Amino acid sequence: MLSPEKLASPLTVAQSAAELVADGQLVDAFLVSLGRVFFGFLVGGTVGVALGLVSGLSRWGETLLDPPVQMLRTLPHLGLIPLFILWFGIGEEPELALVAAGVAFPLSLNLHAGIRQTDPGLVEAAKVLGYRRIERVVHVVLPSAGSDRAARRPRGRRPRRRCGGTHGRC
């Protein structure tokens, strides 16, 4: 229905893919993209965790960092591409920055929210037990900021199901 100049047929796409695999170009391009994703995730994850920790553990951090992060997270990533090209030029840098931004904002916001939703009773109990601030953060706040399933369920065997009543049914 469409001319081949506008949209290639599936057969043409499959033949081109087979040629690229045979030449080794597709594997090389895949490895470059994988490295780009890995490095962008590493940078974005580091920045996101740092922003989330500072804004979640400190009122000053929340006051200074949360409004700009909330504002920047609403920007569409595709709309940032021309801006990143202007800032970083054409090459690897804008691509890495785009991946890092895609990782940093959700990670920062979710970590901040998880830290803020920590049960104050747990923190107070740790304080009464003599935990220092860093110990409270590592042993109480951060596990609580993770997913509910990871924070509540110990690793290893599943607990046995207990049956109640006199009939032996569960």
Short mmCIF file of N, CA and C in Angstrom, two decimals:
data_model
loop_
_atom_site.label_atom_id
_atom_site.label_comp_id
_atom_site.label_asym_id
_atom_site.label_seq_id
_atom_site.Cartn_x
_atom_site.Cartn_y
_atom_site.Cartn_z
N MET A 1 0.81 -1.20 0.00
CA MET A 1 0.00 0.00 0.00
C MET A 1 0.86 1.27 0.00
N LEU A 2 2.02 1.19 0.63
CA LEU A 2 2.93 2.33 0.66
C LEU A 2 4.10 2.05 -0.27
N SER A 3 4.64 3.11 -0.80
CA SER A 3 5.79 2.94 -1.69
C SER A 3 7.02 2.55 -0.87
N PRO A 4 7.95 1.79 -1.47
CA PRO A 4 9.16 1.36 -0.74
C PRO A 4 10.03 2.53 -0.28
N GLU A 5 9.89 3.70 -0.92
CA GLU A 5 10.66 4.87 -0.48
C GLU A 5 10.17 5.40 0.86
N LYS A 6 8.87 5.18 1.15
CA LYS A 6 8.30 5.68 2.40
C LYS A 6 8.41 4.66 3.54
N LEU A 7 8.20 3.39 3.23
CA LEU A 7 8.25 2.35 4.25
C LEU A 7 8.74 1.05 3.60
N ALA A 8 9.84 0.53 4.11
CA ALA A 8 10.41 -0.70 3.54
C ALA A 8 9.54 -1.89 3.92
N SER A 9 9.54 -2.89 3.07
CA SER A 9 8.76 -4.10 3.34
C SER A 9 9.44 -4.91 4.44
N PRO A 10 8.69 -5.75 5.15
CA PRO A 10 9.31 -6.59 6.18
C PRO A 10 10.41 -7.49 5.63
N LEU A 11 10.26 -7.95 4.41
CA LEU A 11 11.29 -8.79 3.80
C LEU A 11 12.59 -8.01 3.61
N THR A 12 12.49 -6.76 3.16
CA THR A 12 13.67 -5.92 2.98
C THR A 12 14.35 -5.65 4.33
N VAL A 13 13.55 -5.41 5.35
CA VAL A 13 14.10 -5.17 6.69
C VAL A 13 14.81 -6.42 7.19
N ALA A 14 14.23 -7.60 7.01
CA ALA A 14 14.85 -8.84 7.45
C ALA A 14 16.16 -9.11 6.70
N GLN A 15 16.17 -8.84 5.40
CA GLN A 15 17.39 -9.04 4.62
C GLN A 15 18.49 -8.09 5.07
N SER A 16 18.12 -6.84 5.32
CA SER A 16 19.12 -5.86 5.78
C SER A 16 19.66 -6.24 7.16
N ALA A 17 18.78 -6.71 8.03
CA ALA A 17 19.22 -7.14 9.35
C ALA A 17 20.17 -8.33 9.25
N ALA A 18 19.87 -9.27 8.38
CA ALA A 18 20.74 -10.44 8.21
C ALA A 18 22.11 -10.01 7.68
N GLU A 19 22.14 -9.04 6.77
CA GLU A 19 23.41 -8.55 6.24
C GLU A 19 24.22 -7.86 7.34
N LEU A 20 23.56 -7.07 8.18
CA LEU A 20 24.26 -6.37 9.26
C LEU A 20 24.81 -7.36 10.29
N VAL A 21 24.07 -8.42 10.56
CA VAL A 21 24.55 -9.44 11.50
C VAL A 21 25.74 -10.17 10.89
N ALA A 22 25.65 -10.50 9.61
CA ALA A 22 26.73 -11.22 8.95
C ALA A 22 28.01 -10.39 8.90
N ASP A 23 27.89 -9.08 8.68
CA ASP A 23 29.05 -8.19 8.64
C ASP A 23 29.63 -7.92 10.02
N GLY A 24 28.84 -8.13 11.05
CA GLY A 24 29.27 -7.81 12.42
C GLY A 24 28.97 -6.39 12.83
N GLN A 25 28.37 -5.61 11.94
CA GLN A 25 28.06 -4.22 12.26
C GLN A 25 26.97 -4.11 13.33
N LEU A 26 25.98 -5.00 13.28
CA LEU A 26 24.89 -4.94 14.24
C LEU A 26 25.37 -5.24 15.65
N VAL A 27 26.26 -6.21 15.77
CA VAL A 27 26.81 -6.57 17.08
C VAL A 27 27.64 -5.42 17.63
N ASP A 28 28.45 -4.80 16.77
CA ASP A 28 29.26 -3.66 17.21
C ASP A 28 28.37 -2.50 17.66
N ALA A 29 27.34 -2.19 16.90
CA ALA A 29 26.43 -1.11 17.26
C ALA A 29 25.69 -1.43 18.55
N PHE A 30 25.32 -2.70 18.72
CA PHE A 30 24.63 -3.11 19.95
C PHE A 30 25.54 -2.94 21.16
N LEU A 31 26.81 -3.31 21.04
CA LEU A 31 27.75 -3.17 22.16
C LEU A 31 28.00 -1.70 22.51
N VAL A 32 28.06 -0.84 21.49
CA VAL A 32 28.22 0.59 21.75
C VAL A 32 27.00 1.13 22.49
N SER A 33 25.81 0.74 22.05
CA SER A 33 24.58 1.19 22.72
C SER A 33 24.50 0.66 24.14
N LEU A 34 24.91 -0.58 24.34
CA LEU A 34 24.89 -1.17 25.67
C LEU A 34 25.85 -0.44 26.61
N GLY A 35 27.02 -0.09 26.13
CA GLY A 35 27.97 0.70 26.93
C GLY A 35 27.42 2.07 27.27
N ARG A 36 26.75 2.69 26.31
CA ARG A 36 26.15 4.00 26.52
C ARG A 36 25.07 3.91 27.61
N VAL A 37 24.25 2.89 27.55
CA VAL A 37 23.19 2.71 28.55
C VAL A 37 23.80 2.44 29.92
N PHE A 38 24.82 1.60 29.98
CA PHE A 38 25.46 1.27 31.25
C PHE A 38 26.06 2.51 31.90
N PHE A 39 26.83 3.27 31.12
CA PHE A 39 27.48 4.46 31.67
C PHE A 39 26.45 5.52 32.06
N GLY A 40 25.43 5.72 31.23
CA GLY A 40 24.37 6.68 31.57
C GLY A 40 23.61 6.27 32.81
N PHE A 41 23.36 4.95 32.96
CA PHE A 41 22.68 4.46 34.15
C PHE A 41 23.55 4.66 35.39
N LEU A 42 24.85 4.44 35.25
CA LEU A 42 25.77 4.62 36.37
C LEU A 42 25.80 6.08 36.82
N VAL A 43 25.92 7.00 35.87
CA VAL A 43 25.95 8.42 36.21
C VAL A 43 24.59 8.88 36.76
N GLY A 44 23.51 8.52 36.07
CA GLY A 44 22.19 8.92 36.52
C GLY A 44 21.82 8.31 37.85
N GLY A 45 22.21 7.05 38.07
CA GLY A 45 21.93 6.41 39.34
C GLY A 45 22.67 7.07 40.49
N THR A 46 23.92 7.42 40.26
CA THR A 46 24.71 8.10 41.29
C THR A 46 24.10 9.45 41.63
N VAL A 47 23.77 10.23 40.61
CA VAL A 47 23.19 11.55 40.84
C VAL A 47 21.80 11.41 41.49
N GLY A 48 20.99 10.46 41.02
CA GLY A 48 19.65 10.27 41.58
C GLY A 48 19.67 9.85 43.03
N VAL A 49 20.55 8.92 43.37
CA VAL A 49 20.66 8.48 44.77
C VAL A 49 21.16 9.63 45.64
N ALA A 50 22.14 10.37 45.17
CA ALA A 50 22.65 11.50 45.96
C ALA A 50 21.56 12.55 46.19
N LEU A 51 20.85 12.92 45.13
CA LEU A 51 19.77 13.90 45.28
C LEU A 51 18.67 13.39 46.21
N GLY A 52 18.29 12.12 46.05
CA GLY A 52 17.24 11.54 46.88
C GLY A 52 17.63 11.46 48.34
N LEU A 53 18.89 11.09 48.61
CA LEU A 53 19.35 11.03 50.00
C LEU A 53 19.39 12.41 50.64
N VAL A 54 19.96 13.37 49.93
CA VAL A 54 20.07 14.71 50.50
C VAL A 54 18.69 15.33 50.72
N SER A 55 17.81 15.21 49.75
CA SER A 55 16.49 15.82 49.91
C SER A 55 15.60 15.02 50.86
N GLY A 56 15.83 13.72 51.00
CA GLY A 56 15.01 12.92 51.89
C GLY A 56 15.44 12.96 53.34
N LEU A 57 16.74 13.11 53.58
CA LEU A 57 17.25 13.07 54.94
C LEU A 57 17.41 14.44 55.58
N SER A 58 17.31 15.50 54.81
CA SER A 58 17.56 16.84 55.34
C SER A 58 16.44 17.79 54.93
N ARG A 59 15.96 18.57 55.88
CA ARG A 59 14.95 19.58 55.55
C ARG A 59 15.52 20.64 54.62
N TRP A 60 16.79 21.02 54.85
CA TRP A 60 17.43 21.99 53.97
C TRP A 60 17.56 21.43 52.56
N GLY A 61 17.93 20.17 52.47
CA GLY A 61 18.04 19.53 51.17
C GLY A 61 16.71 19.48 50.46
N GLU A 62 15.66 19.18 51.22
CA GLU A 62 14.33 19.14 50.61
C GLU A 62 13.92 20.53 50.12
N THR A 63 14.18 21.54 50.92
CA THR A 63 13.81 22.90 50.55
C THR A 63 14.58 23.38 49.32
N LEU A 64 15.86 23.03 49.25
CA LEU A 64 16.69 23.52 48.14
C LEU A 64 16.59 22.65 46.88
N LEU A 65 16.49 21.34 47.02
CA LEU A 65 16.59 20.46 45.87
C LEU A 65 15.25 19.97 45.32
N ASP A 66 14.27 19.76 46.18
CA ASP A 66 13.03 19.14 45.70
C ASP A 66 12.28 20.01 44.68
N PRO A 67 12.11 21.32 44.89
CA PRO A 67 11.38 22.10 43.87
C PRO A 67 12.02 22.08 42.48
N PRO A 68 13.34 22.27 42.35
CA PRO A 68 13.90 22.18 41.00
C PRO A 68 13.79 20.79 40.39
N VAL A 69 13.96 19.74 41.20
CA VAL A 69 13.85 18.38 40.67
C VAL A 69 12.42 18.12 40.22
N GLN A 70 11.44 18.55 41.01
CA GLN A 70 10.04 18.38 40.63
C GLN A 70 9.74 19.13 39.34
N MET A 71 10.32 20.30 39.19
CA MET A 71 10.08 21.09 37.98
C MET A 71 10.73 20.43 36.76
N LEU A 72 11.96 19.97 36.91
CA LEU A 72 12.68 19.39 35.78
C LEU A 72 12.13 18.03 35.36
N ARG A 73 11.53 17.29 36.29
CA ARG A 73 11.02 15.96 35.93
C ARG A 73 9.83 16.04 35.00
N THR A 74 9.15 17.18 34.97
CA THR A 74 7.97 17.32 34.11
C THR A 74 8.34 17.57 32.65
N LEU A 75 9.60 17.91 32.39
CA LEU A 75 10.01 18.17 31.01
C LEU A 75 10.06 16.86 30.23
N PRO A 76 9.53 16.83 29.02
CA PRO A 76 9.61 15.60 28.22
C PRO A 76 11.03 15.37 27.74
N HIS A 77 11.47 14.12 27.80
CA HIS A 77 12.86 13.81 27.44
C HIS A 77 13.14 14.08 25.96
N LEU A 78 12.17 13.84 25.12
CA LEU A 78 12.38 14.14 23.70
C LEU A 78 12.55 15.64 23.46
N GLY A 79 11.91 16.45 24.28
CA GLY A 79 12.06 17.90 24.16
C GLY A 79 13.42 18.37 24.62
N LEU A 80 14.12 17.57 25.41
CA LEU A 80 15.45 17.95 25.89
C LEU A 80 16.55 17.68 24.88
N ILE A 81 16.27 16.89 23.87
CA ILE A 81 17.31 16.52 22.91
C ILE A 81 17.94 17.74 22.24
N PRO A 82 17.17 18.69 21.69
CA PRO A 82 17.82 19.87 21.08
C PRO A 82 18.61 20.69 22.09
N LEU A 83 18.11 20.79 23.31
CA LEU A 83 18.83 21.55 24.34
C LEU A 83 20.14 20.86 24.69
N PHE A 84 20.12 19.55 24.82
CA PHE A 84 21.34 18.80 25.13
C PHE A 84 22.35 18.90 23.99
N ILE A 85 21.87 18.92 22.75
CA ILE A 85 22.78 19.07 21.61
C ILE A 85 23.43 20.45 21.63
N LEU A 86 22.65 21.47 21.98
CA LEU A 86 23.23 22.81 22.09
C LEU A 86 24.26 22.89 23.21
N TRP A 87 23.96 22.27 24.35
CA TRP A 87 24.87 22.33 25.50
C TRP A 87 26.12 21.48 25.30
N PHE A 88 25.93 20.24 24.84
CA PHE A 88 27.03 19.28 24.81
C PHE A 88 27.61 19.04 23.42
N GLY A 89 26.96 19.54 22.39
CA GLY A 89 27.43 19.31 21.03
C GLY A 89 26.91 17.97 20.50
N ILE A 90 27.35 17.63 19.30
CA ILE A 90 26.93 16.38 18.69
C ILE A 90 27.97 15.32 19.03
N GLY A 91 27.53 14.20 19.51
CA GLY A 91 28.44 13.13 19.91
C GLY A 91 27.81 12.28 21.00
N GLU A 92 28.66 11.71 21.83
CA GLU A 92 28.21 10.81 22.88
C GLU A 92 27.59 11.55 24.07
N GLU A 93 28.05 12.76 24.36
CA GLU A 93 27.65 13.45 25.57
C GLU A 93 26.14 13.68 25.68
N PRO A 94 25.46 14.20 24.63
CA PRO A 94 24.02 14.40 24.79
C PRO A 94 23.27 13.08 24.97
N GLU A 95 23.74 12.01 24.36
CA GLU A 95 23.09 10.72 24.49
C GLU A 95 23.24 10.20 25.92
N LEU A 96 24.44 10.32 26.47
CA LEU A 96 24.67 9.89 27.85
C LEU A 96 23.87 10.76 28.83
N ALA A 97 23.82 12.05 28.57
CA ALA A 97 23.06 12.95 29.45
C ALA A 97 21.57 12.62 29.42
N LEU A 98 21.07 12.25 28.28
CA LEU A 98 19.65 11.90 28.17
C LEU A 98 19.33 10.62 28.95
N VAL A 99 20.20 9.64 28.84
CA VAL A 99 20.01 8.40 29.61
C VAL A 99 20.13 8.69 31.10
N ALA A 100 21.13 9.48 31.48
CA ALA A 100 21.32 9.81 32.90
C ALA A 100 20.13 10.57 33.46
N ALA A 101 19.58 11.50 32.69
CA ALA A 101 18.41 12.25 33.15
C ALA A 101 17.20 11.33 33.29
N GLY A 102 17.08 10.38 32.38
CA GLY A 102 15.97 9.43 32.45
C GLY A 102 16.04 8.53 33.67
N VAL A 103 17.23 8.33 34.20
CA VAL A 103 17.41 7.49 35.38
C VAL A 103 17.36 8.33 36.66
N ALA A 104 18.00 9.50 36.64
CA ALA A 104 18.20 10.28 37.87
C ALA A 104 16.89 10.78 38.47
N PHE A 105 15.99 11.31 37.66
CA PHE A 105 14.79 11.92 38.23
C PHE A 105 13.86 10.90 38.89
N PRO A 106 13.50 9.80 38.23
CA PRO A 106 12.63 8.84 38.93
C PRO A 106 13.28 8.25 40.17
N LEU A 107 14.58 7.97 40.09
CA LEU A 107 15.27 7.39 41.24
C LEU A 107 15.29 8.36 42.40
N SER A 108 15.61 9.61 42.13
CA SER A 108 15.64 10.62 43.18
C SER A 108 14.27 10.81 43.82
N LEU A 109 13.25 10.94 43.01
CA LEU A 109 11.91 11.18 43.55
C LEU A 109 11.38 10.00 44.35
N ASN A 110 11.63 8.78 43.87
CA ASN A 110 11.16 7.61 44.60
C ASN A 110 11.93 7.39 45.89
N LEU A 111 13.23 7.64 45.88
CA LEU A 111 14.01 7.51 47.11
C LEU A 111 13.59 8.56 48.12
N HIS A 112 13.38 9.78 47.67
CA HIS A 112 12.91 10.85 48.56
C HIS A 112 11.58 10.47 49.19
N ALA A 113 10.64 10.01 48.38
CA ALA A 113 9.32 9.63 48.90
C ALA A 113 9.43 8.46 49.87
N GLY A 114 10.27 7.48 49.56
CA GLY A 114 10.43 6.34 50.45
C GLY A 114 11.03 6.73 51.78
N ILE A 115 12.00 7.63 51.77
CA ILE A 115 12.61 8.09 53.02
C ILE A 115 11.60 8.86 53.85
N ARG A 116 10.82 9.71 53.21
CA ARG A 116 9.84 10.51 53.93
C ARG A 116 8.69 9.68 54.48
N GLN A 117 8.45 8.51 53.92
CA GLN A 117 7.35 7.66 54.40
C GLN A 117 7.80 6.65 55.44
N THR A 118 9.04 6.75 55.90
CA THR A 118 9.53 5.85 56.94
C THR A 118 8.75 6.08 58.22
N ASP A 119 8.36 5.00 58.87
CA ASP A 119 7.60 5.09 60.11
C ASP A 119 8.44 5.77 61.19
N PRO A 120 7.98 6.90 61.74
CA PRO A 120 8.76 7.59 62.78
C PRO A 120 8.96 6.73 64.03
N GLY A 121 8.05 5.80 64.27
CA GLY A 121 8.20 4.92 65.42
C GLY A 121 9.42 4.02 65.29
N LEU A 122 9.70 3.55 64.07
CA LEU A 122 10.88 2.73 63.85
C LEU A 122 12.17 3.53 64.09
N VAL A 123 12.18 4.76 63.63
CA VAL A 123 13.35 5.60 63.82
C VAL A 123 13.54 5.91 65.30
N GLU A 124 12.46 6.18 66.00
CA GLU A 124 12.52 6.46 67.44
C GLU A 124 12.99 5.23 68.20
N ALA A 125 12.52 4.05 67.82
CA ALA A 125 12.96 2.82 68.48
C ALA A 125 14.46 2.60 68.29
N ALA A 126 14.94 2.86 67.09
CA ALA A 126 16.38 2.73 66.84
C ALA A 126 17.16 3.73 67.66
N LYS A 127 16.61 4.93 67.83
CA LYS A 127 17.29 5.95 68.63
C LYS A 127 17.36 5.50 70.09
N VAL A 128 16.26 4.94 70.60
CA VAL A 128 16.22 4.46 71.98
C VAL A 128 17.20 3.30 72.18
N LEU A 129 17.36 2.46 71.16
CA LEU A 129 18.27 1.34 71.25
C LEU A 129 19.74 1.76 71.13
N GLY A 130 19.99 3.04 70.90
CA GLY A 130 21.36 3.54 70.88
C GLY A 130 22.01 3.60 69.51
N TYR A 131 21.24 3.47 68.46
CA TYR A 131 21.80 3.57 67.11
C TYR A 131 22.23 5.01 66.86
N ARG A 132 23.41 5.19 66.26
CA ARG A 132 23.82 6.52 65.84
C ARG A 132 23.03 6.90 64.59
N ARG A 133 23.12 8.15 64.17
CA ARG A 133 22.33 8.62 63.02
C ARG A 133 22.63 7.81 61.76
N ILE A 134 23.90 7.57 61.48
CA ILE A 134 24.25 6.82 60.27
C ILE A 134 23.73 5.39 60.36
N GLU A 135 23.75 4.80 61.54
CA GLU A 135 23.22 3.45 61.71
C GLU A 135 21.71 3.43 61.52
N ARG A 136 21.02 4.46 62.01
CA ARG A 136 19.57 4.54 61.81
C ARG A 136 19.24 4.67 60.33
N VAL A 137 20.03 5.45 59.62
CA VAL A 137 19.79 5.63 58.19
C VAL A 137 20.03 4.31 57.45
N VAL A 138 21.14 3.63 57.74
CA VAL A 138 21.50 2.41 57.02
C VAL A 138 20.59 1.24 57.38
N HIS A 139 20.26 1.10 58.67
CA HIS A 139 19.53 -0.08 59.12
C HIS A 139 18.03 0.09 59.22
N VAL A 140 17.55 1.33 59.24
CA VAL A 140 16.10 1.55 59.38
C VAL A 140 15.52 2.31 58.19
N VAL A 141 16.07 3.48 57.90
CA VAL A 141 15.47 4.36 56.90
C VAL A 141 15.61 3.79 55.49
N LEU A 142 16.81 3.40 55.09
CA LEU A 142 17.00 2.91 53.73
C LEU A 142 16.26 1.61 53.44
N PRO A 143 16.26 0.61 54.34
CA PRO A 143 15.42 -0.56 54.06
C PRO A 143 13.94 -0.22 54.00
N SER A 144 13.52 0.74 54.81
CA SER A 144 12.12 1.15 54.77
C SER A 144 11.79 1.90 53.49
N ALA A 145 12.79 2.60 52.93
CA ALA A 145 12.57 3.36 51.71
C ALA A 145 12.50 2.47 50.48
N GLY A 146 13.01 1.23 50.60
CA GLY A 146 12.92 0.28 49.49
C GLY A 146 11.50 -0.19 49.33
N SER A 147 11.32 -1.15 48.47
CA SER A 147 9.97 -1.64 48.25
C SER A 147 9.45 -2.32 49.50
N ASP A 148 8.15 -2.35 49.66
CA ASP A 148 7.53 -2.98 50.82
C ASP A 148 7.90 -4.45 50.91
N ARG A 149 7.92 -5.11 49.81
CA ARG A 149 8.21 -6.54 49.81
C ARG A 149 9.65 -6.80 50.26
N ALA A 150 10.59 -6.00 49.79
CA ALA A 150 11.99 -6.20 50.16
C ALA A 150 12.23 -5.85 51.62
N ALA A 151 11.52 -4.86 52.15
CA ALA A 151 11.74 -4.43 53.52
C ALA A 151 11.10 -5.37 54.52
N ARG A 152 10.03 -6.03 54.18
CA ARG A 152 9.29 -6.84 55.14
C ARG A 152 9.64 -8.30 55.13
N ARG A 153 10.12 -8.80 54.02
CA ARG A 153 10.29 -10.24 53.89
C ARG A 153 11.76 -10.62 53.96
N PRO A 154 12.14 -11.45 54.92
CA PRO A 154 13.54 -11.87 54.98
C PRO A 154 13.86 -12.81 53.83
N ARG A 155 15.10 -12.84 53.45
CA ARG A 155 15.52 -13.73 52.37
C ARG A 155 15.66 -15.15 52.90
N GLY A 156 15.55 -16.09 52.02
CA GLY A 156 15.70 -17.48 52.43
C GLY A 156 14.39 -18.23 52.27
N ARG A 157 14.18 -19.23 53.12
CA ARG A 157 12.99 -20.06 53.02
C ARG A 157 11.73 -19.28 53.32
N ARG A 158 10.67 -19.70 52.70
CA ARG A 158 9.37 -19.11 52.99
C ARG A 158 8.89 -19.63 54.34
N PRO A 159 8.19 -18.79 55.10
CA PRO A 159 7.68 -19.28 56.38
C PRO A 159 6.59 -20.32 56.15
N ARG A 160 6.51 -21.28 57.07
CA ARG A 160 5.48 -22.31 56.98
C ARG A 160 4.12 -21.71 57.24
N ARG A 161 3.17 -22.23 56.55
CA ARG A 161 1.80 -21.75 56.74
C ARG A 161 1.20 -22.47 57.94
N ARG A 162 0.63 -21.72 58.85
CA ARG A 162 0.06 -22.31 60.05
C ARG A 162 -1.44 -22.52 59.85
N CYS A 163 -1.88 -23.64 60.30
CA CYS A 163 -3.30 -23.98 60.16
C CYS A 163 -3.98 -23.74 61.51
N GLY A 164 -5.15 -23.21 61.46
CA GLY A 164 -5.90 -22.96 62.68
C GLY A 164 -7.13 -23.84 62.75
N GLY A 165 -7.72 -23.92 63.89
CA GLY A 165 -8.95 -24.68 64.05
C GLY A 165 -8.69 -26.15 64.35
N THR A 166 -9.75 -26.89 64.51
CA THR A 166 -9.65 -28.30 64.90
C THR A 166 -9.73 -29.23 63.73
N HIS A 167 -10.05 -28.74 62.57
CA HIS A 167 -10.25 -29.62 61.40
C HIS A 167 -8.97 -29.85 60.61
N GLY A 168 -7.90 -29.14 60.92
CA GLY A 168 -6.64 -29.32 60.22
C GLY A 168 -6.61 -28.70 58.84
N ARG A 169 -7.61 -27.88 58.54
CA ARG A 169 -7.60 -27.18 57.24
C ARG A 169 -6.92 -25.83 57.38
N CYS A 170 -6.32 -25.41 56.28
CA CYS A 170 -5.66 -24.09 56.28
C CYS A 170 -6.58 -23.06 55.68
#
